[in-house]
Coordinates of N, CA, C and O in Angstrom, one line a residue:
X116 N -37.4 114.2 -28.4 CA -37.9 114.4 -27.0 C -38.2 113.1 -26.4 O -38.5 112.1 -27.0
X117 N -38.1 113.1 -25.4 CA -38.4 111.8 -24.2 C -40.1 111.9 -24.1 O -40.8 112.9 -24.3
X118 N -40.5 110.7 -23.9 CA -41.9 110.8 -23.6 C -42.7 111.9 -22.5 O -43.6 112.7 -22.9
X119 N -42.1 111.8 -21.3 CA -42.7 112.5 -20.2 C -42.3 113.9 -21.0 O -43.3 114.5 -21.5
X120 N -41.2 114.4 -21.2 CA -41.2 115.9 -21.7 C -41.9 116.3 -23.1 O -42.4 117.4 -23.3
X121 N -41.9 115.1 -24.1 CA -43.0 115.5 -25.1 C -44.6 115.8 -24.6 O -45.4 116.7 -25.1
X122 N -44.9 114.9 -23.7 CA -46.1 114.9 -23.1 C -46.6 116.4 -22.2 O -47.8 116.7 -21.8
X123 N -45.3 117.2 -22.1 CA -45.5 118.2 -20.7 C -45.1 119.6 -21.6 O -45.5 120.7 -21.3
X124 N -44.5 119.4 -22.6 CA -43.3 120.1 -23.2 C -44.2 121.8 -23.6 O -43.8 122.8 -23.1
X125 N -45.3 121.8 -24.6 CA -46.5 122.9 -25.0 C -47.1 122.8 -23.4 O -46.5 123.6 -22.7
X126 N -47.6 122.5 -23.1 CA -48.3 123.2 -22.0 C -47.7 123.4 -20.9 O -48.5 124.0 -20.0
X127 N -46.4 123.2 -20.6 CA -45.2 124.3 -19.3 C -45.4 125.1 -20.1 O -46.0 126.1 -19.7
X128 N -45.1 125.2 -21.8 CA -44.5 126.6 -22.3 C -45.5 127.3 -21.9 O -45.4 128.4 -21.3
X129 N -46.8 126.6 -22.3 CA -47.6 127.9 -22.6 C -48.1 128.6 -21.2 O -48.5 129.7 -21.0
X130 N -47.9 127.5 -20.1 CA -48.3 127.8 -18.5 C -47.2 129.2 -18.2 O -47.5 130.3 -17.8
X131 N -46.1 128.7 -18.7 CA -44.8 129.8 -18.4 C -45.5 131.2 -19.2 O -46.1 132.0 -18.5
X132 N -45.4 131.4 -20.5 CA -45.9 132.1 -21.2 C -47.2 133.4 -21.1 O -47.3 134.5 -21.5
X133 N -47.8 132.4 -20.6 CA -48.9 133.1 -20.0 C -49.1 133.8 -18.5 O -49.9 134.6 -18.0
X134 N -47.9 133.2 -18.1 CA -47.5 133.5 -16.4 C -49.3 132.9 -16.2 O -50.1 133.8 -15.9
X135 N -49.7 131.4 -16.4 CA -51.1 131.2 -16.0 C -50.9 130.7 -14.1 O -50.2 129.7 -13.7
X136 N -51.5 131.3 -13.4 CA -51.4 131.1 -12.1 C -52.6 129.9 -11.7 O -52.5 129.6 -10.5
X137 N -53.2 129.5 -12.3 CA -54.1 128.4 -12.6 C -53.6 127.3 -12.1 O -54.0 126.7 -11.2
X138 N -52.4 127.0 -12.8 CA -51.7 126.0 -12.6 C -50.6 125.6 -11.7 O -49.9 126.6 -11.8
X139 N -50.1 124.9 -11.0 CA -48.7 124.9 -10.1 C -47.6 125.0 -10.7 O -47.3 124.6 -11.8
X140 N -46.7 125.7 -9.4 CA -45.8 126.6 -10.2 C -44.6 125.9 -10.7 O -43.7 126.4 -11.2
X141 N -44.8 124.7 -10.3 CA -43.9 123.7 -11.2 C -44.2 123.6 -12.5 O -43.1 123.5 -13.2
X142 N -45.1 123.6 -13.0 CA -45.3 123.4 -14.1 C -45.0 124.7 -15.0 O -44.8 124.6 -16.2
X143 N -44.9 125.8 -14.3 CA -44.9 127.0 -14.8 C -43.4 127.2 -15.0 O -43.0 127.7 -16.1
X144 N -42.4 126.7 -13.9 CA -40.9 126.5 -13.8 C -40.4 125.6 -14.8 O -39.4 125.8 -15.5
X145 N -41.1 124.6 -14.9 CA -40.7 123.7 -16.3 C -40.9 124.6 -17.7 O -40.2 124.5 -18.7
X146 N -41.8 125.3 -17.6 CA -41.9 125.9 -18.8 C -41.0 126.8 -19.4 O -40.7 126.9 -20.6
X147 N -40.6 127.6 -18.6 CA -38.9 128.3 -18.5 C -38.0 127.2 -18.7 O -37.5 127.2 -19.8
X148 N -37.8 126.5 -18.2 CA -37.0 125.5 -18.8 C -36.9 125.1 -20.3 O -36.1 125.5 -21.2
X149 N -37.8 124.3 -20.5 CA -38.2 123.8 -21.5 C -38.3 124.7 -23.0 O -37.9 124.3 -24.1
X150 N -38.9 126.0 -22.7 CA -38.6 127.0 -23.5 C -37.0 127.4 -24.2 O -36.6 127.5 -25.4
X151 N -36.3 127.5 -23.2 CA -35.0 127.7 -23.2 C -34.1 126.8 -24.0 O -33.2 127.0 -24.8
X152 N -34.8 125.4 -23.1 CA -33.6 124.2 -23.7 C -33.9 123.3 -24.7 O -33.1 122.3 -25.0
X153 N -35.3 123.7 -25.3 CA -35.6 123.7 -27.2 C -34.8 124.2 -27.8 O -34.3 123.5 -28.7
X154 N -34.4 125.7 -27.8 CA -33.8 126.8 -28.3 C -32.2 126.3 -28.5 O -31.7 126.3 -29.6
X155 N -31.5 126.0 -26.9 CA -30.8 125.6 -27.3 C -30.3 124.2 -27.7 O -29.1 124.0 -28.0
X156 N -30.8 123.6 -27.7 CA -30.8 121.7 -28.4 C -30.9 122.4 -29.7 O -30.0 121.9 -30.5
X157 N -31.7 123.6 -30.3 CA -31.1 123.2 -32.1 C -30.3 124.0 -32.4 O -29.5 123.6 -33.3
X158 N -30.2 125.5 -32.0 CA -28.8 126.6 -32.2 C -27.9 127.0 -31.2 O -27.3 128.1 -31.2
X159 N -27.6 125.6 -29.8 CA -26.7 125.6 -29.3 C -27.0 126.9 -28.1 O -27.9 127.7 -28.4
X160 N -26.2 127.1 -26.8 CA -26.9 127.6 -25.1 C -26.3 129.0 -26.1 O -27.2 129.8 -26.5
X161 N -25.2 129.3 -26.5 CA -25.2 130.8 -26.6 C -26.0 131.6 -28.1 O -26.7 132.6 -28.2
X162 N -25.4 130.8 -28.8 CA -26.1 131.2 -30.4 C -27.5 131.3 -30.3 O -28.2 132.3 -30.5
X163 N -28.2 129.6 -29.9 CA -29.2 129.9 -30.5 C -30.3 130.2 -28.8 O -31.5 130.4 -28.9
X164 N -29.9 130.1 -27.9 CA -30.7 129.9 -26.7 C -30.5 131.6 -26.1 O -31.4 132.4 -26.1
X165 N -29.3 131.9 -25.6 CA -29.0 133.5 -25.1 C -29.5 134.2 -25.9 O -30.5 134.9 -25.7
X166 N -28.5 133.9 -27.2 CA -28.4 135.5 -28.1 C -30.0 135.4 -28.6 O -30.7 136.4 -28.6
X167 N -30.5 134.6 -28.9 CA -32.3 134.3 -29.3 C -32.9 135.6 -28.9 O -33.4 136.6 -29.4
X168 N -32.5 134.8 -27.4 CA -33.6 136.0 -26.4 C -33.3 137.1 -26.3 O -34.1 138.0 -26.3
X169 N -31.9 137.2 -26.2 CA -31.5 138.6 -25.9 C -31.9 139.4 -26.9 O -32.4 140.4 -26.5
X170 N -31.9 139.0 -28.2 CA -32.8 140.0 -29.4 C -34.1 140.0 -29.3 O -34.6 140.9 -29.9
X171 N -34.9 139.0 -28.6 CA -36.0 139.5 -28.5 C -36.6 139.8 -27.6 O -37.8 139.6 -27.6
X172 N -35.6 140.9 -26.3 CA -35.7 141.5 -25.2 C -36.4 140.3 -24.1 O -37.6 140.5 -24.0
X173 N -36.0 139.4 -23.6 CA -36.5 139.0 -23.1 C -35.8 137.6 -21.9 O -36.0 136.4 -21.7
X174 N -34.9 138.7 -21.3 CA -33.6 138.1 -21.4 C -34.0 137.8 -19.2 O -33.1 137.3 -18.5
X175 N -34.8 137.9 -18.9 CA -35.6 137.6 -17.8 C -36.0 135.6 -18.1 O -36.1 134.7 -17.2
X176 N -36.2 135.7 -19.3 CA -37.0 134.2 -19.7 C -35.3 133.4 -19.1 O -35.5 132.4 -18.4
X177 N -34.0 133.7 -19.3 CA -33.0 133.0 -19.1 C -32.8 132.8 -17.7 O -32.2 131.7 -17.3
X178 N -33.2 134.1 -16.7 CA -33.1 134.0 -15.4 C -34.2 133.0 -14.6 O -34.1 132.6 -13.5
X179 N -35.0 132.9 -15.4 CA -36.0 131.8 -15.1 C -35.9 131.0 -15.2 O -36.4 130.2 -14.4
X180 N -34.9 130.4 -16.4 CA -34.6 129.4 -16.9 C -33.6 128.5 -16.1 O -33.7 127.3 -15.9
X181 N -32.5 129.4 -15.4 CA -31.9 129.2 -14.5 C -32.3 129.1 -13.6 O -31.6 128.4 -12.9
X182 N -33.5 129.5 -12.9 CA -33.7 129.2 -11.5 C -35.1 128.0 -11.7 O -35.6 127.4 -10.7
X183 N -35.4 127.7 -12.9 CA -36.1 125.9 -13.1 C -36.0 124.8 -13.0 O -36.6 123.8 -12.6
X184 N -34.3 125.4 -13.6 CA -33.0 124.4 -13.7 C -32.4 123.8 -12.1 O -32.5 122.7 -11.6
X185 N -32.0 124.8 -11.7 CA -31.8 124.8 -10.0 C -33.0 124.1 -9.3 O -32.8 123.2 -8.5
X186 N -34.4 124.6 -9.7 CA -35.4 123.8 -8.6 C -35.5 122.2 -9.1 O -35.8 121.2 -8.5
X187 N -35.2 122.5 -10.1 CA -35.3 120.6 -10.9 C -33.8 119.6 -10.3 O -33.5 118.4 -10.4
X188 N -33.2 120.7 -9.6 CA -31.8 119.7 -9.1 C -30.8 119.8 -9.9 O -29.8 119.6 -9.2
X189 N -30.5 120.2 -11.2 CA -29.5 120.9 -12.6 C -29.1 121.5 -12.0 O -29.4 122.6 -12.6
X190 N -28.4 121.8 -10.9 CA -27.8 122.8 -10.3 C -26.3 123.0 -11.4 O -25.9 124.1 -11.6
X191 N -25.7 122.1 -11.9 CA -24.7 122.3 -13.2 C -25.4 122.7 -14.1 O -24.8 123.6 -14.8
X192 N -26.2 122.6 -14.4 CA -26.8 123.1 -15.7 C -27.1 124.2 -15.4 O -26.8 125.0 -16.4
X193 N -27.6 124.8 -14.3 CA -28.0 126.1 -14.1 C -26.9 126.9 -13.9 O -26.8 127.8 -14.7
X194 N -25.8 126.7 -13.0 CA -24.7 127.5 -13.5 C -24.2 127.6 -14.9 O -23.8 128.8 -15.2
X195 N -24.2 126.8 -15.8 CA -23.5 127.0 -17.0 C -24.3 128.1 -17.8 O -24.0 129.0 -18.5
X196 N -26.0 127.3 -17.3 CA -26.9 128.9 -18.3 C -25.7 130.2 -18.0 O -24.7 130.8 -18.4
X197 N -26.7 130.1 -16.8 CA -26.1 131.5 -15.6 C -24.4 131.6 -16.9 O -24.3 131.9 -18.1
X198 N -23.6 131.4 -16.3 CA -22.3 131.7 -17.4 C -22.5 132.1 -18.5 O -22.2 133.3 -18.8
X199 N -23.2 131.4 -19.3 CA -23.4 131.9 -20.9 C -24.2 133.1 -20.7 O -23.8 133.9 -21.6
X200 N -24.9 133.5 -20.1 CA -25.9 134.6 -20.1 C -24.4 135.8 -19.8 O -24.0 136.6 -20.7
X201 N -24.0 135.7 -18.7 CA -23.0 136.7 -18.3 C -21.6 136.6 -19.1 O -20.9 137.6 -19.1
X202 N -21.3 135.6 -19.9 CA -20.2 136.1 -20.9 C -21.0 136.4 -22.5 O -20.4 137.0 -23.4
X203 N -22.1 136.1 -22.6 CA -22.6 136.9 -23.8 C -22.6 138.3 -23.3 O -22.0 139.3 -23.8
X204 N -23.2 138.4 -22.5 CA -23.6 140.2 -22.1 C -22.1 141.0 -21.9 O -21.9 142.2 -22.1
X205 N -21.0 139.8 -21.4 CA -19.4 139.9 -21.1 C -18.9 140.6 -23.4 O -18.1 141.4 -23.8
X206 N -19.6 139.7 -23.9 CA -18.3 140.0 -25.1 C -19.2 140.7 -26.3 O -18.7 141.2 -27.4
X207 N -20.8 140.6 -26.0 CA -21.6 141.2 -26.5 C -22.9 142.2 -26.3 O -24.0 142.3 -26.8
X208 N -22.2 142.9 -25.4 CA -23.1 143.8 -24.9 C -24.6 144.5 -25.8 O -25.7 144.8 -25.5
X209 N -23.8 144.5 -26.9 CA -25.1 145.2 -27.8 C -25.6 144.0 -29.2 O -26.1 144.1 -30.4
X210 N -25.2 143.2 -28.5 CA -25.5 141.9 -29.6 C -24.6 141.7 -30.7 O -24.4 140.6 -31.1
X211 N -24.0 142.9 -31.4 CA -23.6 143.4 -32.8 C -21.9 143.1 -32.6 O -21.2 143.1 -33.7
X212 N -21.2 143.0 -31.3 CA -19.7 143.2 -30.8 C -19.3 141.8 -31.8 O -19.9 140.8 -31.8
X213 N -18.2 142.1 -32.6 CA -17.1 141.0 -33.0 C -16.8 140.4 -31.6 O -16.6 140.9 -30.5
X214 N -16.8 139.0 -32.1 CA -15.9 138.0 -31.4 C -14.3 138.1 -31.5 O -13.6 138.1 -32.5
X215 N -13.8 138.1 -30.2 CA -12.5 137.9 -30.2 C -12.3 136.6 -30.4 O -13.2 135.9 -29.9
X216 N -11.3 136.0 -30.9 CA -10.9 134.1 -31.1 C -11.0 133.7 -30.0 O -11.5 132.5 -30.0
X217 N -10.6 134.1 -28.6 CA -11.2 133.4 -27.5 C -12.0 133.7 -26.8 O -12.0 133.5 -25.6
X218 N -12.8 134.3 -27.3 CA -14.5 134.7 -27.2 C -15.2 133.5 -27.8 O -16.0 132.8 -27.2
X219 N -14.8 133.5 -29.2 CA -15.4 132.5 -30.1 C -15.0 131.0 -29.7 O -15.8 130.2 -30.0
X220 N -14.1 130.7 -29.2 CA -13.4 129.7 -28.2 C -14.2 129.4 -27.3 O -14.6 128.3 -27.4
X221 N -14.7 130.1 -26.3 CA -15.4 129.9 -25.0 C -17.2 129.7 -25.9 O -18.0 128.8 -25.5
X222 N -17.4 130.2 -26.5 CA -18.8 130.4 -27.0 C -19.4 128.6 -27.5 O -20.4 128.1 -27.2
X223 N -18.1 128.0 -28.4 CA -17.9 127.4 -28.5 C -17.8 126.3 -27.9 O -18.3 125.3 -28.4
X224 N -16.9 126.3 -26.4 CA -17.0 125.7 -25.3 C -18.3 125.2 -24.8 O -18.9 124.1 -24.9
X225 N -18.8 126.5 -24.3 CA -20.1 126.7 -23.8 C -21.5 125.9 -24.3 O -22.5 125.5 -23.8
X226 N -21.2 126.0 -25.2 CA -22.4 125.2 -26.4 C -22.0 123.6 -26.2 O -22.9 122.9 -26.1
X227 N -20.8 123.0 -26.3 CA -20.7 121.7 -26.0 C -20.6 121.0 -24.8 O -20.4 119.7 -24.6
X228 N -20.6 122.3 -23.6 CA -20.9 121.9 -22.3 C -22.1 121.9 -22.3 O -22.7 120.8 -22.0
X229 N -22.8 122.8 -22.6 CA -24.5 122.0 -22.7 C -24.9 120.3 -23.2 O -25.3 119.4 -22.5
X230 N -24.5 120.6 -24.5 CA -25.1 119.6 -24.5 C -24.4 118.0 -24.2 O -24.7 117.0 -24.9
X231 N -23.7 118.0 -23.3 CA -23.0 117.3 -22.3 C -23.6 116.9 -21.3 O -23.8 115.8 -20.8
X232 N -24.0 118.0 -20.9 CA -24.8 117.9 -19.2 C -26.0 118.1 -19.3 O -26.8 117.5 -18.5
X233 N -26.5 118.9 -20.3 CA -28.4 118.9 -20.1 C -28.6 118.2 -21.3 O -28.6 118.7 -22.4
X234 N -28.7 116.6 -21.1 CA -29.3 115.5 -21.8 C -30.9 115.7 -21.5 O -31.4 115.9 -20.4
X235 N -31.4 115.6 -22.3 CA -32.7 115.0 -22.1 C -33.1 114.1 -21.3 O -34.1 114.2 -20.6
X236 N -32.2 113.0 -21.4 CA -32.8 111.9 -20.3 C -32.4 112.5 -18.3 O -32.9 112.3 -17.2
X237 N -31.2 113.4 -18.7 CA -31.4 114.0 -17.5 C -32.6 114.8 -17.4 O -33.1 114.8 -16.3
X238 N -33.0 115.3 -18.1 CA -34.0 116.2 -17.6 C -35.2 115.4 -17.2 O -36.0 115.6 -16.3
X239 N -35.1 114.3 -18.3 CA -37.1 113.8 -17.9 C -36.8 113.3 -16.3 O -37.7 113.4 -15.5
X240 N -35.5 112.8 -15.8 CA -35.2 112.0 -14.8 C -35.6 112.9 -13.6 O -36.1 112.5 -12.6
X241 N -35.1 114.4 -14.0 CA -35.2 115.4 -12.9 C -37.0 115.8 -12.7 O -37.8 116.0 -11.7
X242 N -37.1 115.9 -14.1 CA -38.7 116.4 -13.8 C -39.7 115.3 -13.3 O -40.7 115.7 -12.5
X243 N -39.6 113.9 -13.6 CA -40.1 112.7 -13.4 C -39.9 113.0 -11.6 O -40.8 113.3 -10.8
X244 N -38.7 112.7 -11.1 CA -38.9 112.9 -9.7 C -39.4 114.0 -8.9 O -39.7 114.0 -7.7
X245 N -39.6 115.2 -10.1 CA -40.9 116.1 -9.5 C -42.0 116.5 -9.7 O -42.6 117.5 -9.3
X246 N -42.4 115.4 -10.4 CA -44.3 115.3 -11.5 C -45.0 115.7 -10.3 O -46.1 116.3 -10.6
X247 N -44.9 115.7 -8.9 CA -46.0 115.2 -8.3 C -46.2 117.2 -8.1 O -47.3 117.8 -8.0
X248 N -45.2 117.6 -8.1 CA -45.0 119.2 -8.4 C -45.0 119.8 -9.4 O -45.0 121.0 -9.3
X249 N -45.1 119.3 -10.3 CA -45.4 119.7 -12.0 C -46.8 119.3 -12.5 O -47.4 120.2 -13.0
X250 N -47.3 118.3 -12.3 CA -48.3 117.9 -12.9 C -48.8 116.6 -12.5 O -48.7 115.7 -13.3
X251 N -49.2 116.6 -11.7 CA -49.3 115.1 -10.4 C -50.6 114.9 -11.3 O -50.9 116.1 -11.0
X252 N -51.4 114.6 -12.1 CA -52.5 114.1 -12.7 C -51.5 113.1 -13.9 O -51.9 112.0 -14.2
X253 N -50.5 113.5 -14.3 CA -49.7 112.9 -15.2 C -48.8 111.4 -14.5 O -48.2 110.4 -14.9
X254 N -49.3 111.8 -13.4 CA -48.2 110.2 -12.7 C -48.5 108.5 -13.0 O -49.7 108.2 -13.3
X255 N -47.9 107.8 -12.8 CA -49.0 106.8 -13.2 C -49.3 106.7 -11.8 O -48.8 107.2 -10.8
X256 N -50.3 105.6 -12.0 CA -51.4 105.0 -10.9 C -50.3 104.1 -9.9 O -50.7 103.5 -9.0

């Protein structure tokens, strides 16, 4: 993790999590994010970040995720969620569907377009230019 996002990373989740209105809703938008793009940094956007959620019904946390991504400026990154979400639901409707070889092809795809485009250092880059909307106590002096 990058500093700024280690520093922010548990408490978006848990702001998101909690749906805590306490807090600004940036911070609450990072935490959809951030949730998401743990998940997939270790089992990859469709294996371990979609299909995750999608078994543990909560497949709203991705639509959020995408629209974090979009407020952070990842407008590429947020399409590609957006994609993965709709060709998993496309080739796996009930989670359980065999892969066809160019199913498994695109899934594949999909996972190394992630992590292509949502680097980390893009992200602290994106969130850093919106601390003052995330967590403006965290800025420096």
């Amino acid at each position: 993790m990058t500093p700024l996002i280690e520093a922010l990373n548990v408490r978006a989740i848990d702001a998101y999590e909690r749906e805590d209105t306490t807090v600004l809703p940036g911070l609450r938008s990072l935490g959809a994010v951030l949730a998401l793009h743990g998940i997939a940094e270790n089992g990859g956007l469709v294996g371990g970040g979609i299909e995750n959620i999608f078994f543990s019904e909560r497949m709203q946390s991705v639509d959020d995720a995408i629209a974090g991504y979009r407020w952070l400026g990842l407008v590429d990154v947020a399409a590609l969620v957006a994609r993965a979400r709709d060709e998993y639901l496309r080739f796996r409707p009930t989670g359980r569907e065999e892969l066809s070889d160019e199913d498994a092809v695109l899934w594949d795809q999909l996972d190394s377009a992630f992590f292509e485009i949502a680097t980390l250092d893009r992200l602290e880059a994106a969130v850093a230019a919106r601390l003052h909307e995330i967590a403006p106590e965290t800025m420096p002096s």
